[in-house]
Backbone as a ProteinNet text record, in pm:
[ID]
protein_1_A
[PRIMARY]
MKRVLISLVTLAAMTGCAAQHAEFGERPTARAAETLSVAKVLDNPKAYEGKVVRVSGVVSDVCKPKGCWMELSDPGSDGALFVKFTCPVEGRLIPLEAVDHKATAQGKLVIEQVGVDELRHMAEDAGKSPADIAKITQPEQRLRFESAYAEVEGVESGQK
[TERTIARY]
85	-3.8	86.9	198.8	281.4	352.5	386.4	451.8	354.2	222	123.6	111	101.7	92.7	215.2	331.3	456.4	447.6	415.9	395	308.4	187.2	83.8	134.3	200.4	254.1	363.3	450.3	551.8	494	402.3	332.5	264.5	191.4	130.9	230.6	343.7	441.2	503.1	530.9	589.6	497.9	368.6	265.8	249.3	256.6	249.8	366.2	481	607.4	617.6	553.2	568.9	511.6	593.2	552.9	425.7	324.7	199.4	216.3	165.9	164.4	36.3	11.7	-109.5	-62.5	-150.8	-119.9	-199	-137.5	-194.4	-176.9	-279.9	-276	-301.4	-255.8	-280.8	-168	-186.5	-86.6	-28.6	102.6	160.3	134.6	118.9	98.9	226.3	336.7	465.9	553	615.5	702.3	851.9	921.2	1049.9	1136.2	1238.7	1323.6	1398.2	1442.4	1526.1	1466.5	1467.2	1433.9	1556.7	1568.2	1679.5	1659.5	1771.5	1769.1	1765.6	1707.2	1705.6	1842.1	1937.5	2078.3	2142.3	2108.1	2166.1	2106.5	1989.9	1930.4	1985.6	1997.4	2049.2	2197.4	2268.2	2412.8	2440.2	2349.5	2374.2	2235.1	2164.5	2030.6	2033	2140.8	2148.5	2131.8	2176.9	2174.2	2028.1	1939.5	1800.9	1699.8	1748.9	1653.6	1575.1	1447.6	1358.2	1325.1	1391.7	1358	1265.4	1191.8	1094.2	1165.8	1169.1	1238.7	1151.4	1190.3	1126.2	1225.2	1183.7	1265.4	1209.2	1293.9	1246.2	1318.7	1250.5	1308.5	1216.4	1238	1145.9	1083.4	953.3	877.5	920.4	968.5	1019.3	928.4	834	737.6	620.6	509.2	388	322	265.6	178.3	68.1	60	-40.6	-187.8	-212.7	-355.5	-413.5	-341.7	-395.2	-319.7	-195.7	-117.1	-76.6	-65.9	-43.2	108.5	195.4	346.1	390.3	506.6	580.8	733.1	808.9	955.1	1006.7	1087.8	1155.6	1299.1	1348.2	1494.7	1545.7	1677.3	1735.7	1784.9	1749.9	1803.2	1951.2	1995.1	2140.4	2206.8	2130.3	2191.2	2121.3	2190.5	2136.2	2061.7	1965	1889.3	1758.6	1672.7	1537.2	1500.3	1418.9	1370	1215.8	1185	1044.6	969	857.3	779	646.7	615.1	488.7	393.4	270.7	183.6	110.3	101.2	29.7	-101	-146.8	-275.7	-387.2	-499.5	-613.8	-697.6	-669.5	-737	-803.5	-935.2	-1011	-978.9	-971.7	-944.7	-796.5	-763.3	-624.3	-561.1	-434.4	-359.3	-283.1	-172.9	-81.9	-120.3	-141.3	-182.6	-60.9	-98	-1.3	79.9	11.8	61.9	179	198.6	304.5	444.5	458.7	590.4	660	783.7	868.3	839.4	761.6	737.7	809.8	848.3	904.2	808.3	857.6	772.7	845	773.5	834.4	738.5	799.1	719.4	781.3	699.4	744.7	707.9	799.6	777	897.1	900.2	1000.2	1072.4	1203.6	1276.8	1289.2	1262.5	1263.3	1359.2	1447.7	1521.7	1466.8	1424.5	1354.2	1397.7	1361.6	1377.2	1234.5	1236.9	1112.3	1114	1009.4	998.5	962.2	980	964.3	819.8	720.8	581.2	555.4	604.1	582.3	657.6	780.1	854	787.5	728	655.1	528.8	462.7	342.2	369.5	485.9	523.3	564	632.5	666.4	543.9	440.5	319.6	250.3	240	190.6	254.2	394.4	470.3	459.2	382.6	358.3	472.3	548.6	658.8	597.4	676.6	630.8	629	549.1	557.2	690.4	768	908.6	993.9	984.7	1061	1013.5	885.6	835.3	880.9	892	944.1	1087.9	1160.5	1304.1	1328.4	1217.8	1238.1	1225.1	1337.5	1339.3	1400	1455.9	1525.5	1466.9	1447.8	1417	1526	1490.8	1589.8	1577.8	1699	1694.2	1662.8	1562.6	1525.4	1500	1512.4	1467.9	1323.4	1244	1106.1	1087	1031.4	1000.4	845.5	804.7	668.2	617.9	517.3	474.4	320.3	258.3	113.4	84.5	193.9	165.9	273.8	233.8	322.7	272.5	359.3	336	395	312.4	369.5	341.9	448.3	435.6	381.4	298.4	252.5	135.7	79.7	-34.7	-150.6	-267.9	-391.6	-416.1	-465.9	-502.7	-642.8	-661.8	-792.5	-871.8	-797.9	-864.4	-937.5	-1029.6	-1102.7	-1076.1
-118.3	4.5	125.2	119.6	234.4	259.9	150.7	166.3	232.4	189.8	243.8	396.7	433.4	576.1	659.2	601.8	670.6	685.5	576.8	583.5	685.2	688.4	796.1	936.4	960.1	1095.4	1128.7	1037.7	1065.9	1098.9	1019.2	1042.5	1175.3	1210.8	1339.1	1453.9	1441.7	1549.1	1559.4	1446.1	1451.8	1508.6	1478.5	1540.6	1686.6	1734.8	1876.1	1952.6	1898.4	1957.6	1962.3	1877.2	1868.1	2000.8	2047.7	2175.9	2152.5	2243.1	2230.4	2309.2	2256.8	2330.9	2325.8	2421	2425.5	2388	2314.7	2274.5	2360.1	2391.8	2478.6	2411.7	2419.7	2359.9	2207.9	2141.8	2004.9	1919.2	1839.2	1749	1657.9	1650	1557.3	1411.2	1335.8	1190.8	1124.6	1176.5	1112.1	1222.8	1194.9	1288.6	1279.4	1397.4	1391.7	1336.2	1267.2	1194.8	1285.6	1398.6	1479.1	1628.5	1689.1	1832.5	1919.1	2005.5	2092	2227.2	2293	2432	2523	2638.6	2741.8	2771.6	2780.2	2811.9	2704.8	2572.2	2467.4	2478.4	2514.6	2528.8	2642.1	2759	2887.9	2871.8	2785.5	2765.4	2689.1	2606.9	2522.1	2488.1	2594.2	2572.8	2477.6	2471.1	2381.9	2236.7	2202	2060.9	2018.1	2118.9	2080.1	2127.9	2195.5	2242.5	2124.7	2142.2	2039.5	1920.1	1918.4	1802.5	1836.4	1737.9	1761.3	1744.7	1848.9	1846.5	1911.8	1901.7	1974.7	2073.2	2194.7	2306.5	2364.9	2386.2	2439.9	2570.4	2666.1	2792.6	2880.2	3001	3090.4	3180.9	3205.6	3283.6	3434.7	3497.3	3637	3732.8	3684	3766.5	3677.7	3744.6	3678.2	3767.1	3715.4	3787.4	3859.8	3995	4066.8	4045.6	4051.5	4034.4	3892.1	3784.8	3652.7	3537.7	3574.7	3463.8	3356.5	3395.1	3301.9	3269.7	3348.4	3311.8	3353.9	3297.9	3344.8	3337.5	3401.1	3386.6	3313	3217.1	3144.3	3189.5	3208	3236.3	3161.2	3160.9	3101.1	3211.5	3207.1	3318.5	3332.9	3456.3	3481.9	3472.2	3441.5	3432	3520.5	3557.1	3637.9	3552.4	3626	3557.7	3485.1	3475.2	3414.9	3336.4	3231.6	3143.5	3186.8	3226.7	3259.7	3133.6	3117	3000.3	3041.5	2987.5	3022.6	2909.7	2923.7	2810.2	2790.7	2664.9	2622.2	2561.6	2543.2	2478.9	2587.3	2541.3	2638.4	2639.5	2748	2760.2	2896.1	2896.3	3024.4	3091.2	3225.8	3302.2	3296.7	3330.1	3346.1	3205.7	3188.9	3059.4	3071.6	3143.2	3158.1	3285.1	3277.6	3395.1	3496.5	3622	3718.6	3685.2	3627.1	3588.7	3490.2	3428.7	3329.6	3392.7	3520.2	3582.8	3564.1	3518.7	3495.8	3353.1	3280.2	3138.3	3037.1	2932	2825.3	2755.9	2731.1	2669.3	2566.5	2468.5	2371.9	2360.2	2361.6	2343.9	2233.1	2167.1	2059	2102.6	2089.4	2131.1	2111.6	2190.9	2172.7	2312.7	2313.2	2440.6	2462.9	2587.7	2639.2	2757	2765.4	2882.6	2947.7	3080.4	3143.4	3291.6	3332.9	3479.3	3543.1	3646.1	3715.9	3850.2	3882.3	4009.6	4119.7	4251.5	4368.2	4369.5	4348.5	4356	4262.1	4136	4043.5	4084.3	4130.4	4180	4299.9	4385.1	4506.7	4457.9	4355.9	4295.9	4237.4	4156.2	4098.1	4197.1	4313.8	4414.6	4480.8	4499	4563.1	4471.3	4344.8	4238.6	4241.2	4270.4	4266.9	4404.1	4493.3	4625	4722.4	4707.4	4807.7	4943.1	5038.8	5180.1	5203.8	5300.2	5330.9	5365.9	5437.5	5474.2	5346.4	5250.5	5124.2	5045.1	5049	4971.5	5034.4	5167.2	5239.8	5207.6	5170.8	5134.5	5005.8	4927.7	4795.7	4818.3	4808	4838.3	4731.6	4619.9	4512.7	4385.1	4289.3	4145.4	4091.9	3986.2	3921.2	3771.1	3706.1	3565.1	3529.8	3451	3418.4	3277	3234.1	3096.5	3104.2	3012.5	2997.2	2860.3	2842.2	2711.4	2698.2	2600.9	2577.1	2471.5	2510.3	2421.2	2424.4	2306.1	2295.9	2282.1	2284.8	2250.7	2310	2351.9	2405.1	2381.3	2366.1	2351.1	2474.7	2543.8	2655.2	2632.7	2643.9	2615.9	2744.4	2724.8	2832.2	2925	2886.6	2958.8	2861.4	2922.9	2843.7	2833.5	2721.3	2708.3	2761.1	2833	2882.1	2777.2	2664	2558.4	2460.1	2392.7	2286.2	2159.4
3.6	3.8	1.4	81.2	85.4	-52.7	-120.8	-248	-354.2	-347.1	-437.1	-408.9	-280.9	-244.3	-298	-273.5	-316.8	-470.4	-538.7	-685.7	-737.9	-672.4	-710.2	-683	-569.5	-533.4	-637.1	-678.4	-775.1	-910.3	-953.1	-1079.3	-1082.1	-974.3	-970.9	-975.7	-906.3	-911.8	-1045.1	-1117.2	-1244.9	-1344.3	-1336.3	-1424.8	-1403	-1279.5	-1251.4	-1296.9	-1304.3	-1343.6	-1497.9	-1568.5	-1714.2	-1773.6	-1875	-1934.3	-2009.7	-1989.1	-2058.8	-2185.4	-2293.2	-2420.6	-2487.7	-2586.8	-2669.7	-2803.3	-2880.3	-3013.2	-3112.1	-3219.4	-3323.3	-3456.8	-3540.3	-3668.5	-3680.1	-3781.9	-3807.1	-3749.8	-3659.3	-3601.6	-3715.2	-3719.9	-3830.6	-3802.8	-3902.6	-3882.7	-3836.2	-3875	-3825.7	-3769.5	-3664.8	-3597.9	-3652.3	-3680.1	-3725.6	-3611.4	-3650.1	-3555.8	-3453.9	-3499.2	-3412	-3404.9	-3289.5	-3278.4	-3280.9	-3376.4	-3389.3	-3328	-3287.5	-3244.3	-3360.9	-3344.6	-3449.7	-3497.2	-3406.1	-3438.9	-3529.9	-3492.7	-3582.3	-3729.3	-3741.8	-3876.1	-3946.1	-3878	-3941	-3975.5	-3895.8	-3922.3	-4054.7	-4092	-4214.7	-4281	-4337.2	-4395	-4512	-4589.6	-4702.5	-4659.1	-4543.6	-4488.4	-4463.6	-4440.7	-4406.5	-4508.9	-4616.8	-4722.5	-4779.6	-4784.1	-4842.4	-4757	-4639	-4545.1	-4438.6	-4393.6	-4286	-4150.9	-4074.6	-3949	-3843.7	-3717.1	-3606.1	-3555.5	-3534.7	-3481	-3356.9	-3261.5	-3131.7	-3101.1	-3051.2	-3006.6	-2932.5	-2924.4	-2852.6	-2951.8	-2935.5	-3030.7	-3009.9	-3113.9	-3104.7	-3170.9	-3257.1	-3323.2	-3383.9	-3392.8	-3450.4	-3540.1	-3650.5	-3736.6	-3653.5	-3655.5	-3570.1	-3613.9	-3746.3	-3791.3	-3774	-3806.2	-3807.8	-3736.2	-3702.8	-3645.8	-3740.5	-3868	-3973.9	-3990.5	-3920.9	-3910.2	-3775	-3743.7	-3625.3	-3660.2	-3581.4	-3588	-3460.6	-3483.7	-3367.8	-3366.4	-3244	-3217.6	-3104	-3091.7	-2974.6	-2881	-2755.6	-2659.7	-2667.6	-2679.2	-2675.4	-2816.5	-2918.4	-3048	-3146.8	-3255	-3359.3	-3457.4	-3520.5	-3628.6	-3577.2	-3667	-3638.4	-3760.9	-3733.4	-3836.5	-3863.7	-3987.9	-4024.6	-4048.1	-3964.1	-3972.3	-4030.2	-4152.8	-4221.3	-4209.9	-4153.3	-4146.3	-4271.7	-4312.6	-4439.6	-4423.7	-4297.3	-4266	-4284.3	-4342.3	-4362.6	-4235.7	-4150	-4025.6	-4029.1	-3996.5	-3993.7	-3859.4	-3873.2	-3744.6	-3714.2	-3587.8	-3547.7	-3525.4	-3575.7	-3552.7	-3420	-3435.8	-3321.7	-3245	-3115.9	-3040.8	-3018.1	-3002.6	-2979.9	-2847.6	-2753.8	-2629.6	-2635.1	-2758.1	-2772.4	-2765	-2788.1	-2786	-2654.2	-2660.2	-2547.7	-2483.4	-2551.8	-2496.6	-2591.3	-2534.5	-2614.2	-2703	-2824.2	-2925.5	-3005.3	-3062.1	-3152.1	-3275.3	-3394.2	-3513.9	-3602.5	-3668.5	-3761.9	-3905.5	-3995.5	-4132.8	-4218.8	-4330.5	-4433.9	-4451.5	-4456.3	-4476.3	-4623.8	-4659.4	-4804.6	-4804.2	-4897.5	-4925.1	-5046.7	-5035.2	-5136.1	-5157	-5278.5	-5298	-5274.9	-5185.7	-5146.5	-5209.8	-5273.7	-5353.1	-5251.4	-5299.1	-5226	-5172.6	-5253.7	-5208.3	-5090	-5102.6	-4991.3	-4865.2	-4881.1	-4771.6	-4697.4	-4777.4	-4718.1	-4642	-4705.9	-4644	-4509.6	-4502.6	-4379.6	-4271.8	-4322.3	-4227.7	-4171.1	-4259.4	-4207.9	-4106.4	-4136	-4038.5	-3910.4	-3910.2	-3789.5	-3715.5	-3766.9	-3700.6	-3721.8	-3822	-3851.6	-3890.1	-3875.4	-3897.7	-4055.3	-4102.2	-4247	-4300	-4216.9	-4255.9	-4275.3	-4181.4	-4192.6	-4312.5	-4339.5	-4456.6	-4585.2	-4592.3	-4720.2	-4742.8	-4640.7	-4657.7	-4733.6	-4746.8	-4818	-4963.2	-5036.5	-5178.9	-5262	-5197.6	-5270.9	-5221.9	-5322.1	-5278.2	-5188.7	-5110.9	-5025.7	-5034.6	-5026.2	-5001.3	-4864.1	-4830.5	-4694.2	-4676.3	-4547.4	-4515.9	-4464.2	-4513.4	-4467.6	-4430.5	-4311.8	-4257.6	-4278.7	-4368	-4396.8	-4303.9	-4222.4	-4111.4	-4104.6	-4078.4	-4049.7	-3906.5	-3824.2	-3687.8	-3596.7	-3479.2	-3379	-3232.2	-3153	-3005.8	-2931	-2851.6	-2784.1	-2633.9	-2550.5	-2407.2	-2341	-2236.6	-2154.6	-2210.6	-2321.5	-2376.3	-2392.9	-2405.5	-2433.7	-2583.3	-2622.4	-2769.5	-2787.6	-2903.5	-2937.5	-3017.2	-3047.7	-3128.6	-3036.5	-3095.7	-3024.5	-3092.1
[MASK]
++++++++++++++++++++++++++++++++++++++++++++++++++++++++++++++++++++++++++++++++++++++++++++++++++++++++++++++++++++++++++++++++++++++++++++++++++++++++++++++++

């Protein structure tokens, strides 16, 4: 009886300490084998281009109007990975409250040329000033992580 009680207390403590996360988008049918840091992907994007991987980092920005994209970064390092959600979800996907919370997304890394109009649109969605948006005059090569699914710790899901 004492062992059962100790086991139950231990299980309850472990469950309470586990990080709670909210799921957004369409859960993948298969999980990628390894979860990579943002820094590892940014250090060698060619190694992961076109491959399905899981990336974990801290949400540094979210699309203000719809939550259809977020940026993931590693604390203490430069650079962020742009995560664009590909799943058709009505309403907001990633909540604004996700900023500064740990998140993991699974998807495919794409290296692309982004035109001026799209860059300006993304800057507007990020809440940049008209002066900052006007400074965007050249296309850029960027990394885009196409994802249909993300887990964010410490926020509530708007999905049912």
